[in-house]
């Protein structure tokens, strides 16, 4: 703190000032005056020193270094018997102003250090004005400049006697402590830190509206939000003290948002894993189908496709690797010419071959020829039916495959919706809870708990 000056007023009985007489008086008073000695008539006399502090400006508070910078005036009063005179001998001079460097001064500083003199030599007191002890830090309304970041809530002053730890011979036995209880004005931090942080963090919750298969995009958005939160946390860490005794609320809130964002990333990875499952790799149980496709969507208000009978629980489809190996073996032992002409009938068309054989039987006009033509066309008709059955079975299997794959995507959508409600509720409740903690984290109504005194001018 800065002490701008010290005004020492020496009072006598009555009279008027005269420049020549003032010079003579000052010379007489300073003769044989030793400013290094206490103004005590005898060695065991205690000098009463009254203190008053006037605040003119609250400049700044460096939270990282835990230092408060202010401008104050310190007013100290005491009685010095060596500076007495008879006004009648000096043209009735009753007031004389002298530089503070010429007289004895109490060795009292405002740097959290005690004075040089003990309680047996100097008695520290608070100033008394108009019969009332000044138990507060005075503020000059004409000179005081209000701080834009901090508001002064209380400014009490107390004399502390440390009788339990020290004796009157110790310099730490008595102290006059001026308290300055201040509270931050939050508008700057709300506009520049809290609101952008809340808006950016809300984007992480909105990733649940992306399709279930868009897991990569979900993770990308969430990680970008996490990086932005890390930047905000780094900026806050540069302003708060490096201490483990307490954590600021804004630091707690950013840590909470980072935890929520990390959980969202984990959810996106899990949902992506479920959405991309196929019947080749996983088989859906009836319990999962009943809970995720019928029960939960009704409570979540989700519109699901019309229910279709569940595909039969057949064995898991084999991989195509075995079919490829068999095809290679078939190509190795089958003659090339036989391979060329083996499917000639299929290339010409089975139905065309069958119709030609039946037509030859009809042209002959005899029942025997017609029966023979039908007998000749029987294998081809059977092959045609087998081909149709194969196509129908393959189509049915493909539909079942696609249907179960779509069911896995629907399960991913349901899990996404459940996670959205959980994380949105957690985000809103956590934000409101921490903001309520900040709202109730106010300066106390009284300077000291249990003491009803306001420590303000009456």
Short mmCIF file of C-alpha atoms in Angstrom, two decimals:
data_model
loop_
_atom_site.label_atom_id
_atom_site.label_comp_id
_atom_site.label_asym_id
_atom_site.label_seq_id
_atom_site.Cartn_x
_atom_site.Cartn_y
_atom_site.Cartn_z
CA UNK A 1 0.00 0.00 0.00
CA UNK A 2 1.10 3.62 -0.58
CA UNK A 3 1.19 6.26 2.13
CA UNK A 4 1.13 9.61 0.38
CA UNK A 5 2.12 11.73 3.30
CA UNK A 6 2.00 12.47 6.98
CA UNK A 7 0.66 15.70 8.39
CA UNK A 8 1.88 16.52 11.85
CA UNK A 9 -0.08 19.20 13.67
CA UNK A 10 1.34 20.67 16.76
CA UNK A 11 -1.18 22.51 18.87
CA UNK A 12 -0.54 25.12 21.56
CA UNK A 13 -2.97 27.21 23.64
CA UNK A 14 -3.92 30.36 21.69
CA UNK A 15 -2.54 33.13 19.50
CA UNK A 16 -1.85 34.13 15.86
CA UNK A 17 0.97 33.09 13.57
CA UNK A 18 3.92 35.25 12.59
CA UNK A 19 6.60 34.18 10.13
CA UNK A 20 9.55 35.55 12.10
CA UNK A 21 8.24 34.18 15.37
CA UNK A 22 7.53 30.80 13.70
CA UNK A 23 11.15 30.62 12.61
CA UNK A 24 12.31 31.45 16.11
CA UNK A 25 9.88 28.92 17.60
CA UNK A 26 10.99 26.18 15.22
CA UNK A 27 14.64 26.89 16.04
CA UNK A 28 13.96 26.78 19.78
CA UNK A 29 11.99 23.54 19.52
CA UNK A 30 14.59 21.76 17.42
CA UNK A 31 17.45 22.74 19.71
CA UNK A 32 18.71 19.60 21.45
CA UNK A 33 15.81 17.64 19.89
CA UNK A 34 16.72 14.02 19.07
CA UNK A 35 14.24 12.46 16.66
CA UNK A 36 15.57 8.97 17.37
CA UNK A 37 14.31 8.95 20.98
CA UNK A 38 10.76 8.30 22.13
CA UNK A 39 8.91 11.31 23.57
CA UNK A 40 8.74 9.72 27.01
CA UNK A 41 9.33 11.60 30.30
CA UNK A 42 10.63 8.42 31.91
CA UNK A 43 11.63 5.00 30.66
CA UNK A 44 8.50 3.10 31.63
CA UNK A 45 6.07 5.59 30.06
CA UNK A 46 3.93 4.18 27.24
CA UNK A 47 3.22 6.46 24.27
CA UNK A 48 -0.36 6.30 22.97
CA UNK A 49 -0.47 6.35 19.16
CA UNK A 50 -3.87 6.54 17.46
CA UNK A 51 -4.28 5.28 13.90
CA UNK A 52 -6.74 6.09 11.16
CA UNK A 53 -6.66 4.80 7.57
CA UNK A 54 -8.41 6.60 4.71
CA UNK A 55 -8.89 4.72 1.43
CA UNK A 56 -8.72 6.80 -1.74
CA UNK A 57 -8.48 4.14 -4.47
CA UNK A 58 -8.78 0.36 -4.81
CA UNK A 59 -6.46 -0.18 -7.75
CA UNK A 60 -6.31 -3.91 -8.41
CA UNK A 61 -6.12 -7.40 -6.95
CA UNK A 62 -3.56 -9.80 -8.38
CA UNK A 63 -5.16 -13.13 -7.59
CA UNK A 64 -2.21 -15.19 -8.80
CA UNK A 65 0.27 -13.37 -6.56
CA UNK A 66 -2.38 -12.68 -3.89
CA UNK A 67 -1.53 -9.00 -3.64
CA UNK A 68 -3.92 -6.05 -3.25
CA UNK A 69 -2.86 -2.64 -4.53
CA UNK A 70 -4.52 0.43 -3.02
CA UNK A 71 -3.93 4.10 -2.33
CA UNK A 72 -4.42 5.09 1.31
CA UNK A 73 -3.68 7.90 3.75
CA UNK A 74 -2.44 6.89 7.20
CA UNK A 75 -3.14 9.39 9.97
CA UNK A 76 -1.18 8.87 13.21
CA UNK A 77 -1.53 11.03 16.31
CA UNK A 78 0.53 11.13 19.50
CA UNK A 79 1.76 13.63 22.11
CA UNK A 80 5.39 14.80 22.19
CA UNK A 81 6.20 16.79 25.35
CA UNK A 82 9.35 18.21 23.73
CA UNK A 83 7.26 20.18 21.25
CA UNK A 84 5.41 22.33 23.79
CA UNK A 85 5.72 26.11 24.10
CA UNK A 86 4.14 29.12 25.67
CA UNK A 87 2.17 30.99 22.99
CA UNK A 88 2.59 34.31 24.79
CA UNK A 89 6.34 34.15 24.22
CA UNK A 90 5.87 33.72 20.47
CA UNK A 91 3.19 36.24 19.51
CA UNK A 92 0.37 33.84 20.50
CA UNK A 93 1.37 31.15 17.96
CA UNK A 94 -0.74 28.06 18.67
CA UNK A 95 -0.16 26.04 15.48
CA UNK A 96 3.10 25.16 13.81
CA UNK A 97 3.60 22.85 10.83
CA UNK A 98 6.98 21.15 10.45
CA UNK A 99 8.31 18.46 8.07
CA UNK A 100 7.81 14.92 9.34
CA UNK A 101 11.51 14.20 8.86
CA UNK A 102 12.40 16.58 11.70
CA UNK A 103 10.43 14.89 14.48
CA UNK A 104 10.13 11.45 16.03
CA UNK A 105 7.80 9.08 14.16
CA UNK A 106 6.32 5.78 15.32
CA UNK A 107 7.93 2.96 13.40
CA UNK A 108 4.66 1.56 12.03
CA UNK A 109 4.29 0.20 8.49
CA UNK A 110 1.51 -1.34 6.40
CA UNK A 111 3.46 -4.25 4.99
CA UNK A 112 2.14 -6.94 7.34
CA UNK A 113 5.04 -6.25 9.71
CA UNK A 114 4.92 -5.03 13.27
CA UNK A 115 6.49 -1.91 14.66
CA UNK A 116 9.94 -1.77 16.20
CA UNK A 117 8.65 -0.73 19.61
CA UNK A 118 6.96 -3.16 21.98
CA UNK A 119 3.69 -2.70 23.86
CA UNK A 120 5.67 -1.43 26.86
CA UNK A 121 6.83 1.53 24.78
CA UNK A 122 3.97 2.30 22.36
CA UNK A 123 0.26 1.67 22.79
CA UNK A 124 -1.61 1.42 19.50
CA UNK A 125 -5.13 2.83 19.53
CA UNK A 126 -7.84 3.58 16.99
CA UNK A 127 -8.67 7.23 16.42
CA UNK A 128 -11.57 8.72 18.38
CA UNK A 129 -13.67 11.35 16.58
CA UNK A 130 -16.65 13.11 18.14
CA UNK A 131 -16.65 10.68 21.01
CA UNK A 132 -16.79 7.62 18.72
CA UNK A 133 -13.96 5.21 18.01
CA UNK A 134 -13.24 4.96 14.28
CA UNK A 135 -13.45 1.18 13.85
CA UNK A 136 -13.51 1.22 10.08
CA UNK A 137 -11.48 2.30 7.08
CA UNK A 138 -12.50 5.81 6.18
CA UNK A 139 -13.36 6.64 2.58
CA UNK A 140 -13.12 10.14 1.22
CA UNK A 141 -16.11 10.45 -1.15
CA UNK A 142 -14.45 13.28 -3.08
CA UNK A 143 -11.14 11.50 -3.67
CA UNK A 144 -12.26 7.87 -3.81
CA UNK A 145 -12.41 6.20 -7.25
CA UNK A 146 -14.62 3.13 -7.52
CA UNK A 147 -13.03 -0.02 -8.94
CA UNK A 148 -14.65 -1.58 -12.01
CA UNK A 149 -13.95 -5.18 -11.00
CA UNK A 150 -14.30 -5.24 -7.21
CA UNK A 151 -16.94 -3.88 -4.85
CA UNK A 152 -16.15 -3.10 -1.21
CA UNK A 153 -18.60 -4.89 1.09
CA UNK A 154 -17.04 -4.32 4.53
CA UNK A 155 -14.09 -2.28 5.84
CA UNK A 156 -13.76 -2.86 9.59
CA UNK A 157 -10.75 -2.09 11.80
CA UNK A 158 -9.75 -3.87 14.99
CA UNK A 159 -7.04 -3.79 17.59
CA UNK A 160 -5.75 -7.31 18.20
CA UNK A 161 -3.93 -8.35 21.37
CA UNK A 162 -1.99 -11.57 20.82
CA UNK A 163 -1.76 -12.41 24.50
CA UNK A 164 -1.89 -16.17 23.94
CA UNK A 165 1.24 -16.29 21.79
CA UNK A 166 3.25 -13.24 22.79
CA UNK A 167 4.04 -11.07 25.80
CA UNK A 168 3.99 -7.25 25.96
CA UNK A 169 7.75 -7.29 25.41
CA UNK A 170 7.25 -8.77 21.93
CA UNK A 171 6.62 -6.51 18.97
CA UNK A 172 3.86 -8.84 17.72
CA UNK A 173 1.88 -8.51 20.95
CA UNK A 174 -0.45 -5.76 19.68
CA UNK A 175 -1.68 -5.04 16.17
CA UNK A 176 -4.19 -2.74 14.56
CA UNK A 177 -5.66 -4.63 11.60
CA UNK A 178 -7.67 -2.97 8.84
CA UNK A 179 -9.88 -5.45 7.01
CA UNK A 180 -11.04 -4.93 3.46
CA UNK A 181 -13.73 -7.45 2.42
CA UNK A 182 -14.37 -7.14 -1.31
CA UNK A 183 -16.54 -9.01 -3.80
CA UNK A 184 -16.05 -9.46 -7.52
CA UNK A 185 -18.42 -7.79 -9.95
CA UNK A 186 -19.30 -10.76 -12.18
CA UNK A 187 -20.60 -9.05 -15.33
CA UNK A 188 -17.24 -9.10 -17.16
CA UNK A 189 -16.69 -12.82 -16.55
CA UNK A 190 -20.31 -13.68 -17.38
CA UNK A 191 -20.09 -11.99 -20.79
CA UNK A 192 -16.55 -13.01 -21.75
CA UNK A 193 -16.10 -16.47 -20.19
CA UNK A 194 -19.22 -18.08 -18.76
CA UNK A 195 -21.69 -17.44 -21.61
CA UNK A 196 -19.28 -18.53 -24.43
CA UNK A 197 -18.28 -21.59 -22.40
CA UNK A 198 -21.92 -22.61 -21.85
CA UNK A 199 -22.80 -22.13 -25.52
CA UNK A 200 -19.80 -24.11 -26.75
CA UNK A 201 -20.47 -26.90 -24.26
CA UNK A 202 -24.13 -27.09 -25.34
CA UNK A 203 -22.90 -28.02 -28.83
CA UNK A 204 -21.42 -31.22 -27.38
CA UNK A 205 -24.91 -32.28 -26.23
CA UNK A 206 -26.39 -31.56 -29.66
CA UNK A 207 -24.20 -34.22 -31.32
CA UNK A 208 -26.83 -36.77 -30.28
CA UNK A 209 -29.06 -35.41 -33.05
CA UNK A 210 -26.58 -36.63 -35.67
CA UNK A 211 -27.38 -40.03 -37.24
CA UNK A 212 -26.27 -43.07 -35.31
CA UNK A 213 -23.83 -44.05 -38.06
CA UNK A 214 -22.17 -40.62 -37.97
CA UNK A 215 -19.96 -41.63 -35.04
CA UNK A 216 -16.87 -40.09 -36.59
CA UNK A 217 -18.54 -36.69 -36.91
CA UNK A 218 -19.84 -36.98 -33.35
CA UNK A 219 -16.36 -37.64 -32.00
CA UNK A 220 -14.92 -34.80 -34.08
CA UNK A 221 -17.44 -32.26 -32.77
CA UNK A 222 -17.04 -33.45 -29.18
CA UNK A 223 -13.25 -33.34 -29.30
CA UNK A 224 -13.34 -29.81 -30.78
CA UNK A 225 -15.57 -28.73 -27.90
CA UNK A 226 -13.16 -30.42 -25.48
CA UNK A 227 -10.25 -28.47 -26.94
CA UNK A 228 -12.17 -25.19 -26.56
CA UNK A 229 -12.92 -26.04 -22.93
CA UNK A 230 -9.24 -26.80 -22.36
CA UNK A 231 -8.35 -23.34 -23.69
CA UNK A 232 -10.84 -21.71 -21.29
CA UNK A 233 -9.45 -23.74 -18.39
CA UNK A 234 -5.91 -22.71 -19.32
CA UNK A 235 -6.91 -19.04 -19.33
CA UNK A 236 -8.51 -19.39 -15.90
CA UNK A 237 -5.47 -21.23 -14.53
CA UNK A 238 -3.29 -18.25 -15.45
CA UNK A 239 -5.33 -15.94 -13.21
CA UNK A 240 -5.90 -18.00 -10.05
CA UNK A 241 -3.27 -18.74 -7.39
CA UNK A 242 -1.35 -22.00 -7.60
CA UNK A 243 -2.85 -23.47 -4.46
CA UNK A 244 -4.56 -26.73 -3.54
CA UNK A 245 -6.51 -25.31 -0.61
CA UNK A 246 -9.46 -24.15 -2.70
CA UNK A 247 -10.68 -24.34 -6.30
CA UNK A 248 -12.61 -21.43 -7.87
CA UNK A 249 -16.15 -22.12 -9.04
CA UNK A 250 -15.32 -21.34 -12.66
CA UNK A 251 -12.57 -23.98 -12.51
CA UNK A 252 -15.02 -26.50 -11.05
CA UNK A 253 -17.53 -25.70 -13.79
CA UNK A 254 -15.02 -26.11 -16.62
CA UNK A 255 -13.84 -29.40 -15.14
CA UNK A 256 -17.46 -30.58 -14.94
CA UNK A 257 -18.05 -29.65 -18.60
CA UNK A 258 -14.91 -31.49 -19.67
CA UNK A 259 -16.09 -34.64 -17.87
CA UNK A 260 -19.48 -34.37 -19.61
CA UNK A 261 -17.81 -33.95 -23.00
CA UNK A 262 -15.53 -36.96 -22.45
CA UNK A 263 -18.57 -39.08 -21.53
CA UNK A 264 -20.28 -37.92 -24.75
CA UNK A 265 -17.26 -39.05 -26.77
CA UNK A 266 -17.39 -42.47 -25.09
CA UNK A 267 -21.12 -42.69 -25.83
CA UNK A 268 -20.51 -41.85 -29.50
CA UNK A 269 -17.94 -44.64 -29.80
CA UNK A 270 -20.26 -47.19 -28.17
CA UNK A 271 -23.25 -46.17 -30.33
CA UNK A 272 -21.12 -46.35 -33.47
CA UNK A 273 -20.01 -49.86 -32.54
CA UNK A 274 -23.62 -50.98 -32.06
CA UNK A 275 -24.97 -49.26 -35.17
CA UNK A 276 -22.47 -50.91 -37.52
CA UNK A 277 -23.13 -54.45 -36.31
CA UNK A 278 -24.35 -57.03 -38.86
CA UNK A 279 -25.77 -60.57 -38.61
CA UNK A 280 -22.37 -61.83 -39.79
CA UNK A 281 -20.75 -60.65 -36.53
CA UNK A 282 -23.51 -60.39 -33.93
CA UNK A 283 -26.86 -61.96 -33.21
CA UNK A 284 -29.54 -59.85 -31.51
CA UNK A 285 -31.26 -61.51 -28.58
CA UNK A 286 -35.01 -61.34 -28.08
CA UNK A 287 -34.56 -59.42 -24.81
CA UNK A 288 -32.53 -56.70 -26.51
CA UNK A 289 -35.07 -56.53 -29.33
CA UNK A 290 -37.97 -56.28 -26.90
CA UNK A 291 -36.41 -53.61 -24.68
CA UNK A 292 -34.70 -51.44 -27.31
CA UNK A 293 -37.20 -51.73 -30.15
CA UNK A 294 -40.55 -51.94 -28.36
CA UNK A 295 -40.36 -50.82 -24.74
CA UNK A 296 -37.99 -47.81 -24.68
CA UNK A 297 -39.26 -46.10 -27.87
CA UNK A 298 -42.76 -45.78 -26.35
CA UNK A 299 -41.38 -43.90 -23.31
CA UNK A 300 -38.96 -41.82 -25.37
CA UNK A 301 -41.58 -40.69 -27.89
CA UNK A 302 -39.70 -42.19 -30.84
CA UNK A 303 -41.46 -43.19 -34.07
CA UNK A 304 -40.31 -46.67 -35.02
CA UNK A 305 -41.01 -48.48 -38.31
CA UNK A 306 -43.97 -50.84 -38.43
CA UNK A 307 -43.12 -54.05 -36.63
CA UNK A 308 -42.25 -57.06 -38.76
CA UNK A 309 -41.90 -60.64 -37.55
CA UNK A 310 -38.48 -61.26 -36.20
CA UNK A 311 -36.21 -63.21 -38.51
CA UNK A 312 -35.68 -66.85 -37.50
CA UNK A 313 -32.76 -67.40 -35.19
CA UNK A 314 -30.64 -69.28 -37.65
CA UNK A 315 -27.00 -70.02 -37.36
CA UNK A 316 -24.67 -67.10 -37.93
CA UNK A 317 -24.01 -66.56 -41.60
CA UNK A 318 -20.74 -67.99 -42.76
CA UNK A 319 -18.04 -65.82 -44.07
CA UNK A 320 -17.52 -65.72 -47.85
CA UNK A 321 -13.94 -66.93 -47.46
CA UNK A 322 -15.01 -70.60 -47.53
CA UNK A 323 -17.11 -70.09 -50.67
CA UNK A 324 -14.16 -68.47 -52.42
CA UNK A 325 -11.91 -71.41 -51.53
CA UNK A 326 -14.47 -73.93 -52.88
CA UNK A 327 -14.87 -71.92 -56.09
CA UNK A 328 -11.12 -72.00 -56.60
CA UNK A 329 -11.06 -75.77 -56.12
CA UNK A 330 -13.99 -76.15 -58.57
CA UNK A 331 -12.13 -74.11 -61.18
CA UNK A 332 -9.00 -76.25 -60.78
CA UNK A 333 -10.50 -79.72 -61.41
CA UNK A 334 -13.23 -78.70 -63.93
CA UNK A 335 -12.16 -78.88 -67.59
CA UNK A 336 -11.98 -75.55 -69.36
CA UNK A 337 -14.13 -76.71 -72.34
CA UNK A 338 -16.74 -78.06 -69.95
CA UNK A 339 -16.75 -74.75 -68.15
CA UNK A 340 -17.34 -72.95 -71.44
CA UNK A 341 -20.38 -75.02 -72.57
CA UNK A 342 -21.73 -76.02 -69.15
CA UNK A 343 -24.11 -73.08 -68.78
CA UNK A 344 -25.07 -72.73 -72.43
CA UNK A 345 -28.66 -73.58 -71.64
CA UNK A 346 -28.81 -70.98 -68.92
CA UNK A 347 -27.43 -68.41 -71.35
CA UNK A 348 -30.07 -69.33 -73.93
CA UNK A 349 -32.76 -69.45 -71.26
CA UNK A 350 -34.32 -72.41 -69.53
CA UNK A 351 -37.86 -71.42 -70.44
CA UNK A 352 -36.93 -71.13 -74.11
CA UNK A 353 -35.52 -74.68 -74.13
CA UNK A 354 -38.57 -76.09 -72.32
CA UNK A 355 -41.00 -74.38 -74.67
CA UNK A 356 -39.14 -75.67 -77.76
CA UNK A 357 -39.36 -79.26 -76.51
CA UNK A 358 -43.05 -78.98 -75.71
CA UNK A 359 -43.71 -77.29 -79.06
CA UNK A 360 -42.10 -80.21 -80.94
CA UNK A 361 -44.40 -82.60 -79.08
CA UNK A 362 -47.45 -80.55 -80.00
CA UNK A 363 -46.46 -80.30 -83.67
CA UNK A 364 -46.37 -84.10 -84.05
CA UNK A 365 -50.02 -84.26 -82.92
CA UNK A 366 -49.66 -87.56 -81.07
CA UNK A 367 -50.11 -87.94 -77.34
CA UNK A 368 -47.09 -90.20 -77.16
CA UNK A 369 -44.82 -87.55 -78.68
CA UNK A 370 -46.27 -84.89 -76.36
CA UNK A 371 -45.68 -87.12 -73.33
CA UNK A 372 -42.14 -87.78 -74.49
CA UNK A 373 -41.49 -84.06 -74.98
CA UNK A 374 -42.77 -83.36 -71.45
CA UNK A 375 -40.54 -86.11 -70.13
CA UNK A 376 -37.57 -84.59 -71.94
CA UNK A 377 -38.42 -81.12 -70.59
CA UNK A 378 -38.87 -82.37 -66.99
CA UNK A 379 -35.24 -81.89 -65.89
CA UNK A 380 -35.19 -78.42 -67.40
CA UNK A 381 -38.48 -77.52 -65.65
CA UNK A 382 -37.09 -78.87 -62.39
CA UNK A 383 -33.91 -76.79 -62.89
CA UNK A 384 -36.04 -73.71 -63.57
CA UNK A 385 -38.05 -74.28 -60.40
CA UNK A 386 -34.88 -74.85 -58.41
CA UNK A 387 -33.45 -71.61 -59.81
CA UNK A 388 -36.59 -69.71 -58.85
CA UNK A 389 -36.50 -71.20 -55.37
CA UNK A 390 -32.85 -70.27 -55.05
CA UNK A 391 -33.56 -66.70 -56.11
CA UNK A 392 -36.47 -66.47 -53.66
CA UNK A 393 -34.40 -67.91 -50.82
CA UNK A 394 -31.46 -65.59 -51.58
CA UNK A 395 -33.77 -62.58 -51.70
CA UNK A 396 -35.42 -63.64 -48.43
CA UNK A 397 -32.02 -64.08 -46.75
CA UNK A 398 -30.85 -60.70 -48.02
CA UNK A 399 -34.03 -59.06 -46.71
CA UNK A 400 -33.54 -60.74 -43.34
CA UNK A 401 -29.92 -59.61 -43.34
CA UNK A 402 -30.87 -56.02 -44.14
CA UNK A 403 -33.70 -56.10 -41.62
CA UNK A 404 -31.46 -57.20 -38.77
CA UNK A 405 -28.80 -54.69 -39.77
CA UNK A 406 -31.47 -51.97 -39.68
CA UNK A 407 -32.54 -53.21 -36.26
CA UNK A 408 -29.01 -52.68 -34.97
CA UNK A 409 -29.14 -49.11 -36.30
CA UNK A 410 -32.47 -48.59 -34.54
CA UNK A 411 -30.92 -49.88 -31.32
CA UNK A 412 -28.16 -47.31 -31.78
CA UNK A 413 -30.77 -44.57 -32.24
CA UNK A 414 -32.56 -45.61 -29.05
CA UNK A 415 -29.30 -45.61 -27.07
CA UNK A 416 -28.50 -42.20 -28.56
CA UNK A 417 -31.85 -40.83 -27.41
CA UNK A 418 -31.44 -42.27 -23.89
CA UNK A 419 -27.91 -40.82 -23.63
CA UNK A 420 -29.20 -37.45 -24.89
CA UNK A 421 -31.79 -37.18 -22.14
CA UNK A 422 -29.28 -38.28 -19.51
CA UNK A 423 -26.46 -35.96 -20.61
CA UNK A 424 -28.78 -33.00 -21.26
CA UNK A 425 -30.27 -33.39 -17.78
CA UNK A 426 -26.80 -33.72 -16.27
CA UNK A 427 -25.58 -30.64 -18.18
CA UNK A 428 -28.56 -28.48 -17.18
CA UNK A 429 -28.64 -29.63 -13.54
CA UNK A 430 -24.87 -29.26 -13.14
CA UNK A 431 -24.89 -25.79 -14.70
CA UNK A 432 -27.79 -24.62 -12.55
CA UNK A 433 -26.24 -26.17 -9.43
CA UNK A 434 -22.87 -24.48 -9.88
CA UNK A 435 -24.53 -21.15 -10.76
CA UNK A 436 -26.62 -21.41 -7.60
CA UNK A 437 -23.43 -22.03 -5.64
CA UNK A 438 -22.02 -18.85 -7.15
CA UNK A 439 -25.24 -16.97 -6.37
CA UNK A 440 -25.14 -17.96 -2.71
CA UNK A 441 -21.38 -17.44 -2.48
CA UNK A 442 -21.83 -13.85 -1.35
CA UNK A 443 -19.95 -11.71 1.10
CA UNK A 444 -21.26 -12.10 4.68
CA UNK A 445 -23.82 -9.59 5.92
CA UNK A 446 -21.60 -8.88 8.94
CA UNK A 447 -17.83 -8.43 8.85
CA UNK A 448 -17.18 -11.00 11.58
CA UNK A 449 -19.37 -14.09 12.22
CA UNK A 450 -21.07 -13.89 15.59
CA UNK A 451 -20.33 -10.18 16.02
CA UNK A 452 -23.46 -8.07 15.42
CA UNK A 453 -21.50 -4.83 15.08
CA UNK A 454 -21.49 -3.30 11.58
CA UNK A 455 -18.20 -1.37 12.03
CA UNK A 456 -19.62 1.61 10.12
CA UNK A 457 -20.30 5.24 11.04
CA UNK A 458 -23.56 5.65 12.93
#
